[in-house]
JSON list of C-alpha atoms in Angstrom, two decimals:
[
{"chain": "A", "resi": 1, "resn": "MET", "atom": "CA", "xyz": [34.65, -9.31, 1.96]},
{"chain": "A", "resi": 2, "resn": "PRO", "atom": "CA", "xyz": [34.76, -10.94, 5.40]},
{"chain": "A", "resi": 3, "resn": "GLY", "atom": "CA", "xyz": [32.06, -10.49, 7.99]},
{"chain": "A", "resi": 4, "resn": "ILE", "atom": "CA", "xyz": [28.30, -10.19, 7.97]},
{"chain": "A", "resi": 5, "resn": "THR", "atom": "CA", "xyz": [26.03, -8.95, 5.23]},
{"chain": "A", "resi": 6, "resn": "LEU", "atom": "CA", "xyz": [22.37, -8.33, 4.40]},
{"chain": "A", "resi": 7, "resn": "GLY", "atom": "CA", "xyz": [20.04, -10.71, 6.24]},
{"chain": "A", "resi": 8, "resn": "ASP", "atom": "CA", "xyz": [22.69, -11.98, 8.65]},
{"chain": "A", "resi": 9, "resn": "THR", "atom": "CA", "xyz": [22.35, -11.84, 12.42]},
{"chain": "A", "resi": 10, "resn": "VAL", "atom": "CA", "xyz": [24.74, -9.43, 14.11]},
{"chain": "A", "resi": 11, "resn": "PRO", "atom": "CA", "xyz": [26.79, -11.34, 16.71]},
{"chain": "A", "resi": 12, "resn": "ASN", "atom": "CA", "xyz": [25.99, -10.56, 20.32]},
{"chain": "A", "resi": 13, "resn": "LEU", "atom": "CA", "xyz": [29.32, -8.91, 21.06]},
{"chain": "A", "resi": 14, "resn": "GLU", "atom": "CA", "xyz": [30.14, -7.03, 24.24]},
{"chain": "A", "resi": 15, "resn": "VAL", "atom": "CA", "xyz": [31.72, -3.72, 23.24]},
{"chain": "A", "resi": 16, "resn": "GLU", "atom": "CA", "xyz": [33.44, -0.90, 25.11]},
{"chain": "A", "resi": 17, "resn": "THR", "atom": "CA", "xyz": [31.87, 2.48, 24.35]},
{"chain": "A", "resi": 18, "resn": "THR", "atom": "CA", "xyz": [31.77, 6.08, 25.51]},
{"chain": "A", "resi": 19, "resn": "HIS", "atom": "CA", "xyz": [28.70, 5.00, 27.54]},
{"chain": "A", "resi": 20, "resn": "GLY", "atom": "CA", "xyz": [30.39, 1.99, 29.12]},
{"chain": "A", "resi": 21, "resn": "LYS", "atom": "CA", "xyz": [30.10, -1.68, 28.13]},
{"chain": "A", "resi": 22, "resn": "ILE", "atom": "CA", "xyz": [27.20, -2.65, 25.88]},
{"chain": "A", "resi": 23, "resn": "LYS", "atom": "CA", "xyz": [25.90, -6.04, 24.70]},
{"chain": "A", "resi": 24, "resn": "LEU", "atom": "CA", "xyz": [24.77, -5.51, 21.13]},
{"chain": "A", "resi": 25, "resn": "HIS", "atom": "CA", "xyz": [21.58, -7.58, 21.30]},
{"chain": "A", "resi": 26, "resn": "ASP", "atom": "CA", "xyz": [20.49, -5.72, 24.42]},
{"chain": "A", "resi": 27, "resn": "TYR", "atom": "CA", "xyz": [21.05, -2.45, 22.60]},
{"chain": "A", "resi": 28, "resn": "PHE", "atom": "CA", "xyz": [19.08, -3.63, 19.54]},
{"chain": "A", "resi": 29, "resn": "LYS", "atom": "CA", "xyz": [15.96, -4.53, 21.54]},
{"chain": "A", "resi": 30, "resn": "ASN", "atom": "CA", "xyz": [12.58, -2.88, 20.93]},
{"chain": "A", "resi": 31, "resn": "GLY", "atom": "CA", "xyz": [13.30, -1.02, 17.73]},
{"chain": "A", "resi": 32, "resn": "TRP", "atom": "CA", "xyz": [15.71, -0.27, 14.94]},
{"chain": "A", "resi": 33, "resn": "THR", "atom": "CA", "xyz": [19.41, 0.51, 15.28]},
{"chain": "A", "resi": 34, "resn": "ILE", "atom": "CA", "xyz": [21.74, 2.26, 12.86]},
{"chain": "A", "resi": 35, "resn": "ILE", "atom": "CA", "xyz": [25.33, 1.11, 13.33]},
{"chain": "A", "resi": 36, "resn": "PHE", "atom": "CA", "xyz": [28.00, 2.95, 11.38]},
{"chain": "A", "resi": 37, "resn": "SER", "atom": "CA", "xyz": [31.79, 2.92, 11.19]},
{"chain": "A", "resi": 38, "resn": "HIS", "atom": "CA", "xyz": [34.45, 5.58, 10.70]},
{"chain": "A", "resi": 39, "resn": "PRO", "atom": "CA", "xyz": [38.12, 5.29, 9.72]},
{"chain": "A", "resi": 40, "resn": "ALA", "atom": "CA", "xyz": [39.53, 7.24, 12.68]},
{"chain": "A", "resi": 41, "resn": "ASP", "atom": "CA", "xyz": [39.03, 9.96, 15.29]},
{"chain": "A", "resi": 42, "resn": "PHE", "atom": "CA", "xyz": [40.16, 13.50, 14.52]},
{"chain": "A", "resi": 43, "resn": "THR", "atom": "CA", "xyz": [39.77, 13.08, 10.77]},
{"chain": "A", "resi": 44, "resn": "PRO", "atom": "CA", "xyz": [37.88, 15.57, 8.58]},
{"chain": "A", "resi": 45, "resn": "VAL", "atom": "CA", "xyz": [35.12, 13.52, 6.90]},
{"chain": "A", "resi": 46, "resn": "CYS", "atom": "CA", "xyz": [34.38, 11.58, 10.08]},
{"chain": "A", "resi": 47, "resn": "THR", "atom": "CA", "xyz": [34.01, 14.78, 12.09]},
{"chain": "A", "resi": 48, "resn": "THR", "atom": "CA", "xyz": [31.42, 16.12, 9.64]},
{"chain": "A", "resi": 49, "resn": "GLU", "atom": "CA", "xyz": [29.52, 12.82, 9.57]},
{"chain": "A", "resi": 50, "resn": "LEU", "atom": "CA", "xyz": [29.23, 12.29, 13.32]},
{"chain": "A", "resi": 51, "resn": "GLY", "atom": "CA", "xyz": [28.08, 15.87, 13.71]},
{"chain": "A", "resi": 52, "resn": "LYS", "atom": "CA", "xyz": [25.39, 15.38, 11.08]},
{"chain": "A", "resi": 53, "resn": "MET", "atom": "CA", "xyz": [24.30, 12.13, 12.70]},
{"chain": "A", "resi": 54, "resn": "ALA", "atom": "CA", "xyz": [23.86, 14.01, 15.96]},
{"chain": "A", "resi": 55, "resn": "ALA", "atom": "CA", "xyz": [21.85, 16.68, 14.14]},
{"chain": "A", "resi": 56, "resn": "PHE", "atom": "CA", "xyz": [19.57, 13.97, 12.68]},
{"chain": "A", "resi": 57, "resn": "GLN", "atom": "CA", "xyz": [19.27, 11.99, 15.89]},
{"chain": "A", "resi": 58, "resn": "LEU", "atom": "CA", "xyz": [15.86, 13.40, 16.84]},
{"chain": "A", "resi": 59, "resn": "GLU", "atom": "CA", "xyz": [14.46, 12.36, 13.44]},
{"chain": "A", "resi": 60, "resn": "PHE", "atom": "CA", "xyz": [15.82, 8.86, 13.89]},
{"chain": "A", "resi": 61, "resn": "GLU", "atom": "CA", "xyz": [14.38, 8.66, 17.41]},
{"chain": "A", "resi": 62, "resn": "LYS", "atom": "CA", "xyz": [10.94, 9.70, 16.11]},
{"chain": "A", "resi": 63, "resn": "ARG", "atom": "CA", "xyz": [11.11, 6.56, 13.98]},
{"chain": "A", "resi": 64, "resn": "GLY", "atom": "CA", "xyz": [12.14, 4.35, 16.91]},
{"chain": "A", "resi": 65, "resn": "ALA", "atom": "CA", "xyz": [15.77, 4.10, 15.79]},
{"chain": "A", "resi": 66, "resn": "LYS", "atom": "CA", "xyz": [18.93, 4.36, 17.88]},
{"chain": "A", "resi": 67, "resn": "LEU", "atom": "CA", "xyz": [22.47, 5.19, 16.78]},
{"chain": "A", "resi": 68, "resn": "LEU", "atom": "CA", "xyz": [25.70, 3.34, 17.53]},
{"chain": "A", "resi": 69, "resn": "ALA", "atom": "CA", "xyz": [29.00, 4.51, 16.04]},
{"chain": "A", "resi": 70, "resn": "PHE", "atom": "CA", "xyz": [32.21, 2.49, 15.63]},
{"chain": "A", "resi": 71, "resn": "SER", "atom": "CA", "xyz": [35.77, 3.76, 15.31]},
{"chain": "A", "resi": 72, "resn": "CYS", "atom": "CA", "xyz": [39.20, 2.17, 15.70]},
{"chain": "A", "resi": 73, "resn": "ASP", "atom": "CA", "xyz": [40.43, 4.42, 18.50]},
{"chain": "A", "resi": 74, "resn": "ASN", "atom": "CA", "xyz": [40.00, 4.11, 22.27]},
{"chain": "A", "resi": 75, "resn": "VAL", "atom": "CA", "xyz": [37.31, 5.61, 24.50]},
{"chain": "A", "resi": 76, "resn": "GLN", "atom": "CA", "xyz": [39.60, 8.36, 25.81]},
{"chain": "A", "resi": 77, "resn": "SER", "atom": "CA", "xyz": [40.27, 9.48, 22.24]},
{"chain": "A", "resi": 78, "resn": "HIS", "atom": "CA", "xyz": [36.55, 9.35, 21.40]},
{"chain": "A", "resi": 79, "resn": "ASN", "atom": "CA", "xyz": [35.65, 11.58, 24.34]},
{"chain": "A", "resi": 80, "resn": "LYS", "atom": "CA", "xyz": [38.22, 14.20, 23.30]},
{"chain": "A", "resi": 81, "resn": "TRP", "atom": "CA", "xyz": [37.07, 14.04, 19.69]},
{"chain": "A", "resi": 82, "resn": "ILE", "atom": "CA", "xyz": [33.41, 14.60, 20.62]},
{"chain": "A", "resi": 83, "resn": "LYS", "atom": "CA", "xyz": [34.31, 18.17, 21.62]},
{"chain": "A", "resi": 84, "resn": "ASP", "atom": "CA", "xyz": [35.55, 18.85, 18.08]},
{"chain": "A", "resi": 85, "resn": "ILE", "atom": "CA", "xyz": [32.47, 17.24, 16.54]},
{"chain": "A", "resi": 86, "resn": "GLU", "atom": "CA", "xyz": [30.11, 19.38, 18.60]},
{"chain": "A", "resi": 87, "resn": "ALA", "atom": "CA", "xyz": [32.13, 22.53, 17.87]},
{"chain": "A", "resi": 88, "resn": "TYR", "atom": "CA", "xyz": [31.99, 21.88, 14.12]},
{"chain": "A", "resi": 89, "resn": "THR", "atom": "CA", "xyz": [28.21, 21.28, 14.16]},
{"chain": "A", "resi": 90, "resn": "PRO", "atom": "CA", "xyz": [26.84, 24.00, 16.46]},
{"chain": "A", "resi": 91, "resn": "GLY", "atom": "CA", "xyz": [23.76, 23.05, 18.45]},
{"chain": "A", "resi": 92, "resn": "CYS", "atom": "CA", "xyz": [24.35, 19.31, 18.20]},
{"chain": "A", "resi": 93, "resn": "LYS", "atom": "CA", "xyz": [25.24, 17.02, 21.07]},
{"chain": "A", "resi": 94, "resn": "VAL", "atom": "CA", "xyz": [26.77, 13.61, 20.52]},
{"chain": "A", "resi": 95, "resn": "THR", "atom": "CA", "xyz": [24.63, 11.64, 22.96]},
{"chain": "A", "resi": 96, "resn": "TYR", "atom": "CA", "xyz": [24.84, 8.30, 21.14]},
{"chain": "A", "resi": 97, "resn": "PRO", "atom": "CA", "xyz": [27.60, 5.83, 22.10]},
{"chain": "A", "resi": 98, "resn": "ILE", "atom": "CA", "xyz": [30.82, 5.42, 20.12]},
{"chain": "A", "resi": 99, "resn": "VAL", "atom": "CA", "xyz": [32.39, 1.96, 20.23]},
{"chain": "A", "resi": 100, "resn": "ALA", "atom": "CA", "xyz": [36.15, 1.64, 20.77]},
{"chain": "A", "resi": 101, "resn": "ASP", "atom": "CA", "xyz": [37.91, -0.98, 18.65]},
{"chain": "A", "resi": 102, "resn": "PRO", "atom": "CA", "xyz": [41.67, -0.24, 18.57]},
{"chain": "A", "resi": 103, "resn": "LYS", "atom": "CA", "xyz": [42.48, -3.78, 17.37]},
{"chain": "A", "resi": 104, "resn": "ARG", "atom": "CA", "xyz": [39.80, -3.65, 14.63]},
{"chain": "A", "resi": 105, "resn": "GLU", "atom": "CA", "xyz": [38.52, -7.05, 15.73]},
{"chain": "A", "resi": 106, "resn": "ILE", "atom": "CA", "xyz": [34.89, -5.93, 16.00]},
{"chain": "A", "resi": 107, "resn": "LEU", "atom": "CA", "xyz": [34.99, -3.93, 12.79]},
{"chain": "A", "resi": 108, "resn": "LYS", "atom": "CA", "xyz": [36.16, -6.99, 10.84]},
{"chain": "A", "resi": 109, "resn": "GLN", "atom": "CA", "xyz": [33.30, -9.10, 12.20]},
{"chain": "A", "resi": 110, "resn": "LEU", "atom": "CA", "xyz": [30.79, -6.44, 11.20]},
{"chain": "A", "resi": 111, "resn": "ASN", "atom": "CA", "xyz": [32.17, -6.08, 7.66]},
{"chain": "A", "resi": 112, "resn": "MET", "atom": "CA", "xyz": [33.40, -2.57, 8.39]},
{"chain": "A", "resi": 113, "resn": "VAL", "atom": "CA", "xyz": [36.96, -2.66, 7.02]},
{"chain": "A", "resi": 114, "resn": "ASP", "atom": "CA", "xyz": [38.42, -1.88, 3.62]},
{"chain": "A", "resi": 115, "resn": "PRO", "atom": "CA", "xyz": [40.80, -4.73, 2.63]},
{"chain": "A", "resi": 116, "resn": "ASP", "atom": "CA", "xyz": [42.52, -2.49, 0.08]},
{"chain": "A", "resi": 117, "resn": "ALA", "atom": "CA", "xyz": [43.18, 0.44, 2.45]},
{"chain": "A", "resi": 118, "resn": "LYS", "atom": "CA", "xyz": [45.93, 0.05, 5.04]},
{"chain": "A", "resi": 119, "resn": "ASP", "atom": "CA", "xyz": [47.66, 2.32, 7.53]},
{"chain": "A", "resi": 120, "resn": "SER", "atom": "CA", "xyz": [51.43, 2.75, 7.87]},
{"chain": "A", "resi": 121, "resn": "SER", "atom": "CA", "xyz": [51.62, -0.43, 9.99]},
{"chain": "A", "resi": 122, "resn": "GLY", "atom": "CA", "xyz": [49.83, -2.51, 7.37]},
{"chain": "A", "resi": 123, "resn": "ASN", "atom": "CA", "xyz": [46.56, -2.77, 9.30]},
{"chain": "A", "resi": 124, "resn": "GLU", "atom": "CA", "xyz": [43.30, -2.66, 7.35]},
{"chain": "A", "resi": 125, "resn": "LEU", "atom": "CA", "xyz": [41.51, 0.66, 7.75]},
{"chain": "A", "resi": 126, "resn": "PRO", "atom": "CA", "xyz": [37.81, 0.90, 8.58]},
{"chain": "A", "resi": 127, "resn": "ASN", "atom": "CA", "xyz": [35.49, 1.89, 5.74]},
{"chain": "A", "resi": 128, "resn": "ARG", "atom": "CA", "xyz": [32.30, 3.92, 5.98]},
{"chain": "A", "resi": 129, "resn": "ALA", "atom": "CA", "xyz": [29.89, 1.05, 6.50]},
{"chain": "A", "resi": 130, "resn": "LEU", "atom": "CA", "xyz": [26.35, 1.56, 7.76]},
{"chain": "A", "resi": 131, "resn": "HIS", "atom": "CA", "xyz": [23.97, -1.24, 8.71]},
{"chain": "A", "resi": 132, "resn": "ILE", "atom": "CA", "xyz": [20.34, -0.79, 9.72]},
{"chain": "A", "resi": 133, "resn": "VAL", "atom": "CA", "xyz": [19.52, -3.55, 12.20]},
{"chain": "A", "resi": 134, "resn": "GLY", "atom": "CA", "xyz": [16.04, -4.71, 13.19]},
{"chain": "A", "resi": 135, "resn": "SER", "atom": "CA", "xyz": [14.89, -5.73, 16.66]},
{"chain": "A", "resi": 136, "resn": "ASP", "atom": "CA", "xyz": [15.46, -9.34, 15.55]},
{"chain": "A", "resi": 137, "resn": "ASN", "atom": "CA", "xyz": [19.21, -8.53, 15.38]},
{"chain": "A", "resi": 138, "resn": "LYS", "atom": "CA", "xyz": [19.30, -9.02, 11.60]},
{"chain": "A", "resi": 139, "resn": "ILE", "atom": "CA", "xyz": [20.76, -6.59, 9.07]},
{"chain": "A", "resi": 140, "resn": "LYS", "atom": "CA", "xyz": [17.95, -5.09, 7.00]},
{"chain": "A", "resi": 141, "resn": "LEU", "atom": "CA", "xyz": [20.06, -2.71, 4.89]},
{"chain": "A", "resi": 142, "resn": "SER", "atom": "CA", "xyz": [23.75, -2.06, 4.29]},
{"chain": "A", "resi": 143, "resn": "LEU", "atom": "CA", "xyz": [25.57, 0.89, 2.76]},
{"chain": "A", "resi": 144, "resn": "VAL", "atom": "CA", "xyz": [29.34, 0.70, 2.26]},
{"chain": "A", "resi": 145, "resn": "TYR", "atom": "CA", "xyz": [31.45, 3.69, 1.21]},
{"chain": "A", "resi": 146, "resn": "PRO", "atom": "CA", "xyz": [35.21, 4.14, 0.94]},
{"chain": "A", "resi": 147, "resn": "ALA", "atom": "CA", "xyz": [36.93, 6.39, 3.47]},
{"chain": "A", "resi": 148, "resn": "THR", "atom": "CA", "xyz": [37.10, 9.25, 0.95]},
{"chain": "A", "resi": 149, "resn": "THR", "atom": "CA", "xyz": [33.32, 9.47, 0.37]},
{"chain": "A", "resi": 150, "resn": "GLY", "atom": "CA", "xyz": [31.06, 10.97, 3.03]},
{"chain": "A", "resi": 151, "resn": "ARG", "atom": "CA", "xyz": [27.54, 9.61, 3.46]},
{"chain": "A", "resi": 152, "resn": "ASN", "atom": "CA", "xyz": [24.27, 11.42, 2.82]},
{"chain": "A", "resi": 153, "resn": "MET", "atom": "CA", "xyz": [22.18, 11.40, 6.01]},
{"chain": "A", "resi": 154, "resn": "ASP", "atom": "CA", "xyz": [19.01, 12.36, 4.10]},
{"chain": "A", "resi": 155, "resn": "GLU", "atom": "CA", "xyz": [19.40, 9.07, 2.22]},
{"chain": "A", "resi": 156, "resn": "VAL", "atom": "CA", "xyz": [19.91, 7.13, 5.46]},
{"chain": "A", "resi": 157, "resn": "LEU", "atom": "CA", "xyz": [16.68, 8.61, 6.83]},
{"chain": "A", "resi": 158, "resn": "ARG", "atom": "CA", "xyz": [14.83, 7.91, 3.57]},
{"chain": "A", "resi": 159, "resn": "ALA", "atom": "CA", "xyz": [16.06, 4.31, 3.56]},
{"chain": "A", "resi": 160, "resn": "LEU", "atom": "CA", "xyz": [14.87, 3.83, 7.15]},
{"chain": "A", "resi": 161, "resn": "ASP", "atom": "CA", "xyz": [11.45, 5.21, 6.20]},
{"chain": "A", "resi": 162, "resn": "ALA", "atom": "CA", "xyz": [11.31, 2.77, 3.27]},
{"chain": "A", "resi": 163, "resn": "LEU", "atom": "CA", "xyz": [12.28, -0.22, 5.43]},
{"chain": "A", "resi": 164, "resn": "GLN", "atom": "CA", "xyz": [9.63, 0.64, 7.99]},
{"chain": "A", "resi": 165, "resn": "LYS", "atom": "CA", "xyz": [6.98, 1.07, 5.29]},
{"chain": "A", "resi": 166, "resn": "VAL", "atom": "CA", "xyz": [7.61, -2.29, 3.63]},
{"chain": "A", "resi": 167, "resn": "SER", "atom": "CA", "xyz": [7.78, -4.06, 6.99]},
{"chain": "A", "resi": 168, "resn": "LYS", "atom": "CA", "xyz": [4.10, -3.21, 7.53]},
{"chain": "A", "resi": 169, "resn": "TYR", "atom": "CA", "xyz": [2.62, -3.87, 4.06]},
{"chain": "A", "resi": 170, "resn": "LYS", "atom": "CA", "xyz": [3.22, -6.17, 1.08]},
{"chain": "A", "resi": 171, "resn": "VAL", "atom": "CA", "xyz": [4.71, -3.35, -0.95]},
{"chain": "A", "resi": 172, "resn": "ALA", "atom": "CA", "xyz": [8.03, -2.06, -2.22]},
{"chain": "A", "resi": 173, "resn": "THR", "atom": "CA", "xyz": [9.31, 1.49, -2.72]},
{"chain": "A", "resi": 174, "resn": "PRO", "atom": "CA", "xyz": [10.06, 2.57, -6.30]},
{"chain": "A", "resi": 175, "resn": "VAL", "atom": "CA", "xyz": [12.94, 4.69, -7.54]},
{"chain": "A", "resi": 176, "resn": "ASN", "atom": "CA", "xyz": [13.49, 7.98, -5.69]},
{"chain": "A", "resi": 177, "resn": "TRP", "atom": "CA", "xyz": [10.65, 7.15, -3.29]},
{"chain": "A", "resi": 178, "resn": "LYS", "atom": "CA", "xyz": [10.11, 9.40, -0.31]},
{"chain": "A", "resi": 179, "resn": "PRO", "atom": "CA", "xyz": [7.45, 9.49, 2.41]},
{"chain": "A", "resi": 180, "resn": "ASP", "atom": "CA", "xyz": [3.93, 10.27, 1.10]},
{"chain": "A", "resi": 181, "resn": "ASP", "atom": "CA", "xyz": [4.85, 9.04, -2.39]},
{"chain": "A", "resi": 182, "resn": "PRO", "atom": "CA", "xyz": [2.95, 6.03, -3.77]},
{"chain": "A", "resi": 183, "resn": "VAL", "atom": "CA", "xyz": [4.41, 2.58, -3.31]},
{"chain": "A", "resi": 184, "resn": "VAL", "atom": "CA", "xyz": [4.24, -0.46, -5.59]},
{"chain": "A", "resi": 185, "resn": "ILE", "atom": "CA", "xyz": [2.32, -3.61, -4.67]},
{"chain": "A", "resi": 186, "resn": "SER", "atom": "CA", "xyz": [4.34, -6.82, -4.44]},
{"chain": "A", "resi": 187, "resn": "PRO", "atom": "CA", "xyz": [4.06, -9.04, -7.56]},
{"chain": "A", "resi": 188, "resn": "ALA", "atom": "CA", "xyz": [3.26, -11.92, -5.19]},
{"chain": "A", "resi": 189, "resn": "VAL", "atom": "CA", "xyz": [-0.08, -10.25, -4.40]},
{"chain": "A", "resi": 190, "resn": "THR", "atom": "CA", "xyz": [-2.87, -11.03, -6.87]},
{"chain": "A", "resi": 191, "resn": "ASN", "atom": "CA", "xyz": [-5.30, -8.34, -8.01]},
{"chain": "A", "resi": 192, "resn": "GLU", "atom": "CA", "xyz": [-8.06, -9.93, -5.94]},
{"chain": "A", "resi": 193, "resn": "GLU", "atom": "CA", "xyz": [-5.85, -9.94, -2.85]},
{"chain": "A", "resi": 194, "resn": "ALA", "atom": "CA", "xyz": [-4.79, -6.35, -3.57]},
{"chain": "A", "resi": 195, "resn": "LYS", "atom": "CA", "xyz": [-8.42, -5.23, -3.55]},
{"chain": "A", "resi": 196, "resn": "GLU", "atom": "CA", "xyz": [-8.78, -6.59, -0.02]},
{"chain": "A", "resi": 197, "resn": "MET", "atom": "CA", "xyz": [-5.41, -5.39, 1.24]},
{"chain": "A", "resi": 198, "resn": "PHE", "atom": "CA", "xyz": [-5.70, -1.92, -0.24]},
{"chain": "A", "resi": 199, "resn": "PRO", "atom": "CA", "xyz": [-9.37, -0.86, -0.07]},
{"chain": "A", "resi": 200, "resn": "GLN", "atom": "CA", "xyz": [-8.29, 2.68, -0.91]},
{"chain": "A", "resi": 201, "resn": "GLY", "atom": "CA", "xyz": [-7.62, 1.36, -4.40]},
{"chain": "A", "resi": 202, "resn": "PHE", "atom": "CA", "xyz": [-4.59, 1.06, -6.66]},
{"chain": "A", "resi": 203, "resn": "GLU", "atom": "CA", "xyz": [-3.54, 2.14, -10.14]},
{"chain": "A", "resi": 204, "resn": "THR", "atom": "CA", "xyz": [-2.22, -0.38, -12.65]},
{"chain": "A", "resi": 205, "resn": "LYS", "atom": "CA", "xyz": [0.08, 1.10, -15.27]},
{"chain": "A", "resi": 206, "resn": "LYS", "atom": "CA", "xyz": [-0.52, -0.03, -18.85]},
{"chain": "A", "resi": 207, "resn": "LEU", "atom": "CA", "xyz": [2.68, -1.44, -20.37]},
{"chain": "A", "resi": 208, "resn": "PRO", "atom": "CA", "xyz": [3.56, -2.79, -23.85]},
{"chain": "A", "resi": 209, "resn": "SER", "atom": "CA", "xyz": [3.93, -6.30, -22.40]},
{"chain": "A", "resi": 210, "resn": "GLY", "atom": "CA", "xyz": [0.31, -6.27, -21.30]},
{"chain": "A", "resi": 211, "resn": "LEU", "atom": "CA", "xyz": [1.39, -7.59, -17.90]},
{"chain": "A", "resi": 212, "resn": "GLU", "atom": "CA", "xyz": [-0.24, -5.98, -14.87]},
{"chain": "A", "resi": 213, "resn": "TYR", "atom": "CA", "xyz": [2.73, -5.98, -12.51]},
{"chain": "A", "resi": 214, "resn": "LEU", "atom": "CA", "xyz": [3.26, -2.23, -12.00]},
{"chain": "A", "resi": 215, "resn": "ARG", "atom": "CA", "xyz": [0.57, -1.32, -9.48]},
{"chain": "A", "resi": 216, "resn": "PHE", "atom": "CA", "xyz": [0.76, 1.84, -7.38]},
{"chain": "A", "resi": 217, "resn": "THR", "atom": "CA", "xyz": [-1.08, 2.61, -4.16]},
{"chain": "A", "resi": 218, "resn": "HIS", "atom": "CA", "xyz": [-0.85, 4.86, -1.11]},
{"chain": "A", "resi": 219, "resn": "VAL", "atom": "CA", "xyz": [-0.44, 3.39, 2.38]}
]
């Protein structure tokens, strides 16, 4: 697929949004940013997703993360659509910006189009891409769904928690990890180093191979 991927730097594009013009690198400063695309305004799955993002916004903000949505319609359309989103998800307010990209030029650069899905004019349709971007402007995580599959915002929040955890310690998060669960120590860390890094201790699982690579700890 064209465009950026995991580990790449997001280009410093100037985009038109419901909050005015924004330079992406300025927006990414001092924290984490979740950028996510949607096929079109006034469509059913997109309406449910943007409403749920608004409902989760406080949780993202507690973790120092901002939201930035992308869609292939213009700002006027976005502003009208926001009323439907807020009506569908009572109590939520869409206070995060929505980028306008009628020509799909930005979406292509950000790897947010589905090359196999086209509209009646033959233009590629946006997919449901989501990138978590660090303050260094690099993509730390990507999730890409087809237009027909809505995203799980609990998983987006869990993934953000995992990224923030491993950015602080030499650990990784095992299958189905969630906050307060134990993490695994990086294989690059020796047992002697682990004793210094994790004075609270760690548990090494006994395996048939006899190798001591599965070490759990709490951080």
